[in-house]
Short mmCIF file of C-alpha atoms and ligand atoms in Angstrom, two decimals:
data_model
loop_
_atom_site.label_atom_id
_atom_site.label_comp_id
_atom_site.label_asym_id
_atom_site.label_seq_id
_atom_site.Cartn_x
_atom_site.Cartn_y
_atom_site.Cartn_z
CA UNK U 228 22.52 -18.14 28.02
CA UNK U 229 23.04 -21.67 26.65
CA UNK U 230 20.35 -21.72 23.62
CA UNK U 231 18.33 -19.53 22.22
CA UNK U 232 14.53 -20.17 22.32
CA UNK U 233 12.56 -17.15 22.83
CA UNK U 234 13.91 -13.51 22.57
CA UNK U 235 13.70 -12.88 25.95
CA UNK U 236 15.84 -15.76 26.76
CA UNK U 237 18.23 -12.76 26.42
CA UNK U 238 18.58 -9.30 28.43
CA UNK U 239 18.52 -6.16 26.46
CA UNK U 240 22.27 -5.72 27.74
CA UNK U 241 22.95 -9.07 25.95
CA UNK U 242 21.31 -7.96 22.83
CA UNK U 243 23.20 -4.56 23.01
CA UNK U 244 26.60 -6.57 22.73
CA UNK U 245 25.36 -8.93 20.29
CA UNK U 246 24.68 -5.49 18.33
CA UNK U 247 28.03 -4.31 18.85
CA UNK U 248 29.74 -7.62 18.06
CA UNK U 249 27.50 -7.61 14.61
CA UNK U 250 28.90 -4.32 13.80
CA UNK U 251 31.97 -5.14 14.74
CA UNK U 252 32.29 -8.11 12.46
CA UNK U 253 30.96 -5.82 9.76
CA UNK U 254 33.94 -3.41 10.13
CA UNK U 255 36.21 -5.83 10.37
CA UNK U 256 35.51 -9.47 8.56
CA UNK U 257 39.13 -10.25 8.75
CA UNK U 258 39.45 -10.50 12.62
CA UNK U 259 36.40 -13.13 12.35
CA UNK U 260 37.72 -15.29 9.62
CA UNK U 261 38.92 -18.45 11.43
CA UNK U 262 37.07 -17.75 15.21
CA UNK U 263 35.47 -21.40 14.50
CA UNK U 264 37.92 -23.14 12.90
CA UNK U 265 37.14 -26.52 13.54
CA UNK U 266 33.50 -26.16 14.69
CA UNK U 267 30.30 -27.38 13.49
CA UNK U 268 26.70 -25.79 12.96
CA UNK U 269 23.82 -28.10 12.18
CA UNK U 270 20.81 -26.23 10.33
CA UNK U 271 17.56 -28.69 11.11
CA UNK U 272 15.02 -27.49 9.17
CA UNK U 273 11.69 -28.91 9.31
CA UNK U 274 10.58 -25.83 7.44
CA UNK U 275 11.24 -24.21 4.40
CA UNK U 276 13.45 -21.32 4.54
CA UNK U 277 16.01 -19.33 2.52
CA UNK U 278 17.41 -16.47 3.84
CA UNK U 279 17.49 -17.96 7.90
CA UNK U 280 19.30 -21.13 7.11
CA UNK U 281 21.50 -19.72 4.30
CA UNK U 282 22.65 -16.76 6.33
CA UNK U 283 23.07 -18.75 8.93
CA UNK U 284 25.39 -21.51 6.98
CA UNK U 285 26.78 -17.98 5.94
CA UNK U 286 27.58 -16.92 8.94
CA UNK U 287 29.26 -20.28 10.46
CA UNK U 288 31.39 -20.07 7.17
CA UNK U 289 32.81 -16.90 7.06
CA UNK U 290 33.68 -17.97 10.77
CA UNK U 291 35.59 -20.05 9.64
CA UNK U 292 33.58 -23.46 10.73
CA UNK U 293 32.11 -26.13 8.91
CA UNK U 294 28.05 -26.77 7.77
CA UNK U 295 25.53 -29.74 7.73
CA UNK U 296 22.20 -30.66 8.21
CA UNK U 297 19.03 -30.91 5.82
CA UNK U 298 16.34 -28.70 4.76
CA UNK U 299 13.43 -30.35 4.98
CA UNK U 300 11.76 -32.84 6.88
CA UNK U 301 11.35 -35.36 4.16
CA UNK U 302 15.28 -35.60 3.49
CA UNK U 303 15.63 -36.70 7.46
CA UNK U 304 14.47 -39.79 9.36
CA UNK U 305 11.97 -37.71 10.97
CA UNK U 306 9.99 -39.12 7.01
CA UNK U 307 10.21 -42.32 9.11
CA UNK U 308 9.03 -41.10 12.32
CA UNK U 309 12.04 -40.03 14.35
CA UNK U 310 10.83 -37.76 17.37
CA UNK U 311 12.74 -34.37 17.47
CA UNK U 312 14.47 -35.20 20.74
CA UNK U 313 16.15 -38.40 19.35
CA UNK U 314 17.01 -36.68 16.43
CA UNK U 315 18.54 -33.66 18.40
CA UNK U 316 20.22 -36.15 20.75
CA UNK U 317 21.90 -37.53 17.96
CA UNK U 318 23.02 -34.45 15.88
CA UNK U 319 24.34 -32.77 19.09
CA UNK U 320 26.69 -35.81 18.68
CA UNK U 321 28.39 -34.68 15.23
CA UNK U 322 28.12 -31.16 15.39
CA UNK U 323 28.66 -28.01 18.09
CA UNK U 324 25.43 -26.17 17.60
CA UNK U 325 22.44 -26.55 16.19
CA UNK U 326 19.62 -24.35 14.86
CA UNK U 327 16.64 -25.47 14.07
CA UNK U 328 13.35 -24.34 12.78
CA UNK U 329 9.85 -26.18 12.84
CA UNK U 330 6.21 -25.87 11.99
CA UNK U 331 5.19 -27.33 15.60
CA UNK U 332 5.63 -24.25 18.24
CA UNK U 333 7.84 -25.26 20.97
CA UNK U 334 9.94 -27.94 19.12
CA UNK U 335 13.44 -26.56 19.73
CA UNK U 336 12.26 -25.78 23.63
CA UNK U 337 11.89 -29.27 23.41
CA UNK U 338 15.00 -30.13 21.75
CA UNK U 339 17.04 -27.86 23.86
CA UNK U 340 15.95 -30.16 27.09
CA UNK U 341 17.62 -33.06 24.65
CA UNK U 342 20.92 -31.30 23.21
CA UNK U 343 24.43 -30.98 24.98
CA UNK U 344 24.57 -28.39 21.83
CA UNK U 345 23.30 -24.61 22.04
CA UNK U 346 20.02 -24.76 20.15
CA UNK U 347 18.55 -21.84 18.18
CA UNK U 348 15.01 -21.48 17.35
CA UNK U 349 15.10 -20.84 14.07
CA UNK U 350 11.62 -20.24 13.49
CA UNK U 351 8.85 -22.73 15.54
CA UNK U 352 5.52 -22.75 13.61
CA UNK U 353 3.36 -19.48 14.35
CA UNK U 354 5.13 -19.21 17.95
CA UNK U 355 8.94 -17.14 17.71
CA UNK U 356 11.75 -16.28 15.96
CA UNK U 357 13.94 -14.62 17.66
CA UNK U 358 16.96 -14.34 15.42
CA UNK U 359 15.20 -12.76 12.79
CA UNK U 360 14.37 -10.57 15.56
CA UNK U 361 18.00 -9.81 15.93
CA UNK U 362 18.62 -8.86 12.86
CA UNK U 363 15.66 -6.77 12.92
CA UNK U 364 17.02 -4.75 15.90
CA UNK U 365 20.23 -4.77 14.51
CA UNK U 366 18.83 -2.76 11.20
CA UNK U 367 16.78 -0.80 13.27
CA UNK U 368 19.52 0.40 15.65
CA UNK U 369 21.92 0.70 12.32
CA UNK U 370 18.71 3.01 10.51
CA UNK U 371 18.11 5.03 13.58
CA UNK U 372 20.88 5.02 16.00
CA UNK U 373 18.39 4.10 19.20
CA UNK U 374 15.79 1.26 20.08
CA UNK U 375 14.31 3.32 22.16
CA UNK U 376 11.80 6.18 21.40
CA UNK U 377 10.38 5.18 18.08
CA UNK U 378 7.20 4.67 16.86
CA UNK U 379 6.59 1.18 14.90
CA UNK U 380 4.02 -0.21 12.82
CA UNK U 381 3.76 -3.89 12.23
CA UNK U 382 1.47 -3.98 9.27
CA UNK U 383 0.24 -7.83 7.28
CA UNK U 384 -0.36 -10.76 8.92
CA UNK U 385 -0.07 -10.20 13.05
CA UNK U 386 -1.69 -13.48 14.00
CA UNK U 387 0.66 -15.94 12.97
CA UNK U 388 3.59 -14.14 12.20
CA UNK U 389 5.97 -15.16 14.53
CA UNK U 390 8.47 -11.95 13.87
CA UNK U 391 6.26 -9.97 14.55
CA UNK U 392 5.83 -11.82 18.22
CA UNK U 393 9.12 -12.11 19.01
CA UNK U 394 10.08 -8.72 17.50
CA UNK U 395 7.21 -7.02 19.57
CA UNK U 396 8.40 -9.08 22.55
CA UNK U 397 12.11 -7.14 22.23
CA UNK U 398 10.84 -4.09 21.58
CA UNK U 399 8.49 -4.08 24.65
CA UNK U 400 11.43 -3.59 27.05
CA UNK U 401 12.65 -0.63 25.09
CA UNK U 402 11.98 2.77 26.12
CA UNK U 403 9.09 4.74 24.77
CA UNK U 404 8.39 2.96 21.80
CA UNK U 405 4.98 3.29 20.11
CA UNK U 406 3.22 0.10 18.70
CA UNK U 407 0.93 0.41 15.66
CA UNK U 408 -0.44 -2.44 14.56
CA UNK U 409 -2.24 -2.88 11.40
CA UNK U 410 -4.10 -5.85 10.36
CA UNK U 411 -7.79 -6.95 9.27
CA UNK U 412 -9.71 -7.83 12.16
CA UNK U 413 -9.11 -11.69 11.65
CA UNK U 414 -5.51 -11.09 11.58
CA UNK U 415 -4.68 -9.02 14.69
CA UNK U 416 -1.93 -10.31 17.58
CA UNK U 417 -2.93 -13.02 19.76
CA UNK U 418 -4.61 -12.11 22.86
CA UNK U 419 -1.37 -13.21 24.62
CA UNK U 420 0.98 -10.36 23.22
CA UNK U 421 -1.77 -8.08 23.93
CA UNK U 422 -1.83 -9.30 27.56
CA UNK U 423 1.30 -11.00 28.57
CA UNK U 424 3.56 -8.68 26.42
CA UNK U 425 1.99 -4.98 25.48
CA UNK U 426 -0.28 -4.51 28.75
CA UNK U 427 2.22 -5.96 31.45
CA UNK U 428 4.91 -3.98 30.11
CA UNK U 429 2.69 -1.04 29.68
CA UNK U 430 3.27 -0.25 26.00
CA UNK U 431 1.49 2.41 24.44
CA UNK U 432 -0.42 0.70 21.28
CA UNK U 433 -3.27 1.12 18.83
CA UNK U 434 -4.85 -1.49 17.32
CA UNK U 435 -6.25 -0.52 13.43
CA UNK U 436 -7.07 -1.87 10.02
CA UNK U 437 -5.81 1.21 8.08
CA UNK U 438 -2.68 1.82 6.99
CA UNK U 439 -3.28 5.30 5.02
CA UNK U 440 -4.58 6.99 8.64
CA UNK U 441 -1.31 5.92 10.70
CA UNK U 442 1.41 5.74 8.08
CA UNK U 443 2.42 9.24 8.65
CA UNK U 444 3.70 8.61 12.48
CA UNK U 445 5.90 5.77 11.93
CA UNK U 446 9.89 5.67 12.14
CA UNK U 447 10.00 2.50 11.40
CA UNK U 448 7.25 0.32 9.38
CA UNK U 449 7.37 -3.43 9.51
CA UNK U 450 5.84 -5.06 6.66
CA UNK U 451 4.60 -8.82 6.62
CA UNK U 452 3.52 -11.52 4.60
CA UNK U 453 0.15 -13.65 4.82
CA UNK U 454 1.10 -16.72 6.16
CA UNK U 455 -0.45 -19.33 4.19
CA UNK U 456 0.90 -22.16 5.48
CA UNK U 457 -0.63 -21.59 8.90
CA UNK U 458 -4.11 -21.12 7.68
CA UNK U 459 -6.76 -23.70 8.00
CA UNK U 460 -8.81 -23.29 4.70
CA UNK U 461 -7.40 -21.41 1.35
CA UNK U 462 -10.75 -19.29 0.82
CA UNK U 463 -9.85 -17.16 3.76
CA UNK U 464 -6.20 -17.02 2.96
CA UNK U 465 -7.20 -15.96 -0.66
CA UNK U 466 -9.87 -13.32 1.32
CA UNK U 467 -7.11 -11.62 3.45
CA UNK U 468 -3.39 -12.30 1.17
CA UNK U 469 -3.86 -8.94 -0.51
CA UNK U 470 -5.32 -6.70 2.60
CA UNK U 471 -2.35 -4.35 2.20
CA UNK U 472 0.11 -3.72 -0.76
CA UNK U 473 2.38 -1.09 -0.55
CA UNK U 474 2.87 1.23 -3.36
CA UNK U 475 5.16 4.46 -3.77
CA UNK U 476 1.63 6.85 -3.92
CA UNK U 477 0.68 4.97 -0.44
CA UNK U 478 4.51 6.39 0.83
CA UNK U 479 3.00 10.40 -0.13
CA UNK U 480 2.35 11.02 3.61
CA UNK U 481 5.09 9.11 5.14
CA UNK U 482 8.12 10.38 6.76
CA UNK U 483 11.30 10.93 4.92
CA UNK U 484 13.07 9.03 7.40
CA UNK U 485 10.99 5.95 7.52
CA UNK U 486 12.81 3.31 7.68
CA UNK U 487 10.57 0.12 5.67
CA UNK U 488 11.27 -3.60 6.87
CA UNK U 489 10.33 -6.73 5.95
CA UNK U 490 11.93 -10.15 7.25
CA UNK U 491 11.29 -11.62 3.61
CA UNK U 492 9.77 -13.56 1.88
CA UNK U 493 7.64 -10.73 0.25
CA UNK U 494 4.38 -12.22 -1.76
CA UNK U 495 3.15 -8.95 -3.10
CA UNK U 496 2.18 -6.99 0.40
CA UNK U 497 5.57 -4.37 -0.76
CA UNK U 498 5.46 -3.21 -4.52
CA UNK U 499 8.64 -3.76 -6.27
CA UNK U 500 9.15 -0.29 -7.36
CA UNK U 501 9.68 0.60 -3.70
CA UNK U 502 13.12 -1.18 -3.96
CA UNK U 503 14.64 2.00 -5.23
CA UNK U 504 13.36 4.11 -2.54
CA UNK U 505 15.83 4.98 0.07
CA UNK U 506 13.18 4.15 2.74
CA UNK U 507 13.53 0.63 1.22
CA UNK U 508 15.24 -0.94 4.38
CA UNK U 509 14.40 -4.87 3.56
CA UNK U 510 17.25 -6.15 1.49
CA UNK U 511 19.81 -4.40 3.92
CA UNK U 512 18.48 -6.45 6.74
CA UNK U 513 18.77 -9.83 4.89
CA UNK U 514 22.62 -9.20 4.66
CA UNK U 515 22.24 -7.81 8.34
CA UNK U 516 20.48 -11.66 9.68
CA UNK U 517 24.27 -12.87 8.23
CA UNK U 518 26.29 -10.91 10.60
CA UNK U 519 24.03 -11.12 13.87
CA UNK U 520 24.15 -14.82 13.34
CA UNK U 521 27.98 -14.64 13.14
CA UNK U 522 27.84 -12.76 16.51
CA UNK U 523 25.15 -15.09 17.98
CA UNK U 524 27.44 -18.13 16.92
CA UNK U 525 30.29 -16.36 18.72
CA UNK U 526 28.12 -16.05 22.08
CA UNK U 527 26.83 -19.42 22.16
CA UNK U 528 29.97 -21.09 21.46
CA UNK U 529 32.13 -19.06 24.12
CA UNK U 530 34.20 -17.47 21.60
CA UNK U 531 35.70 -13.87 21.99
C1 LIG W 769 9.97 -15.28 8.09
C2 LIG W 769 9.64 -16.60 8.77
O1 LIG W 769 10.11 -17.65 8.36
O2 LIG W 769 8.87 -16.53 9.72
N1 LIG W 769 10.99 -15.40 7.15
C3 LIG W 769 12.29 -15.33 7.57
O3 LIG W 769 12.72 -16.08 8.42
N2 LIG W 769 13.04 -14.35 7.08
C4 LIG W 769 8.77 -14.58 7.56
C5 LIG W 769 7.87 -15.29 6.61
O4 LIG W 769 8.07 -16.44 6.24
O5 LIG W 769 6.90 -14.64 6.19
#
């Protein structure tokens, strides 16, 4: 593996090691604390972010390594027309890997044809994001011990949320694991995870609009966002943004054991008084995108 694009870029033996890395590093910080001395991440982001570019700066710095880059588009020359690939060309130049994130799907594929750098997708419009995804397993596997033999519902936004994609995409190749996916009708996957992901790999999943009926199977309920920026007029974001908010009386017939995740940004889809619960799995696996990063970093760069 040279970048990291797509999720399954990466084998599920790869991911399992990236795991054990991640915990490792959270056992032991100390070992990790000058493995980049020296080395260089560029954050590209096209985007806005907080939590994937700061965890990631994060990550390069308790490595030991150095930061730069820019957080939005307007701060870079891409204001002046720039394409990605020049501007990729030329960062792989100052630094030793780069992640990027962008609103066009495909961008870092394309910059990763242009870099001598690793590349991470940080995020590419509606499309992937397959390090959130990482840190996703890696709470998962912390919560429950296993990636295998769960049953998950993704619950918000499933058209153009692009953790759920990428998270759906990893979890495909898992053993027994039961998708339940909850969205209005306007907001369910794309027919290509239906197809090219759930059927081929032969996935057991429901499709359904109510959260109430399933809420009571799930291990492991993944909560998401409406995603604005990716819809075409306001009326029908302002029509679907509240379709689902989760409230403690909503948790009555849910396991004990749930375990509740969101990749953050929450809007209003989880009700703050749900911090407190010990289901409450979201702010755990913000901290958790730090040290998968660290490990990811670590991979990409060669470094044991
Ligand atoms: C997600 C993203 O950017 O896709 N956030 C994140 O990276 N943690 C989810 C979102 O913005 O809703």
């Amino acid at each position: 593996m040279k970048h990291l694009i797509d999720i399954r870029d990466i084998t599920t033996d790869e991911i399992e090691q990236l795991i054990e890395k991640a915990n490792d590093i959270i056992k032991n910080p100390e070992k990790y604390r000058e493995k980049c001395k020296y080395k260089k991440l560029a954050t590209l982001f096209f985007e806005p972010s907080t939590r994937t570019r700061l965890s990631f700066e994060a990550a390069m710095m308790e490595l030991g390594g150095n930061v730069l880059g820019f957080s939005e588009a307007q701060s870079s020359s891409a204001s002046k027309g720039e394409s990605v690939s020049d501007t990729v060309k030329v960062v792989s130049c100052y630094a030793d890997i780069i992640a990027m994130r962008h609103p066009k799907e495909g961008a870092p594929m394309v910059a990763s044809f242009k870099s001598d750098a690793p590349i991470i997708n940080a995020g590419d419009g509606g499309h992937n994001h397959p390090t959130q995804t990482l840190t996703d397993l890696l709470t998962i596997k912390r919560k429950k011990g296993k990636l295998s033999d769960i049953t998950v519902g993704f619950c918000g936004d499933l058209k153009f949320g692009r953790t759920v994609h990428s998270l759906i995409a990893a979890l495909s190749r898992y053993e027994n694991v039961k998708f339940v996916l909850i969205s209005p009708d306007e907001l369910k996957v794309p027919g290509y995870i239906r197809k090219d992901v759930l059927k081929k790999e032969k996935c057991e999943f429901v499709e359904t609009s109510d959260l109430q009926e399933v809420i009571g199977q799930l291990d492991v309920l993944y909560m998401t966002r409406v995603q604005r920026e990716r819809f075409f007029n306001e009326a029908d974001y302002i029509r679907l943004r509240d379709s689902y908010i989760l409230t403690p009386e909503k948790l009555d017939t849910a396991k004990a054991d749930l375990s509740i995740l969101h990749p953050l940004p929450r809007v209003n889809e989880i009700s703050t008084k749900i911090d407190e619960d010990p289901r409450a799995c979201y702010f755990e696996q913000a901290l958790n995108g730090k040290y998968i990063r660290m490990a990811l970093i670590l991979k990409l760069l060669e470094i044991d």
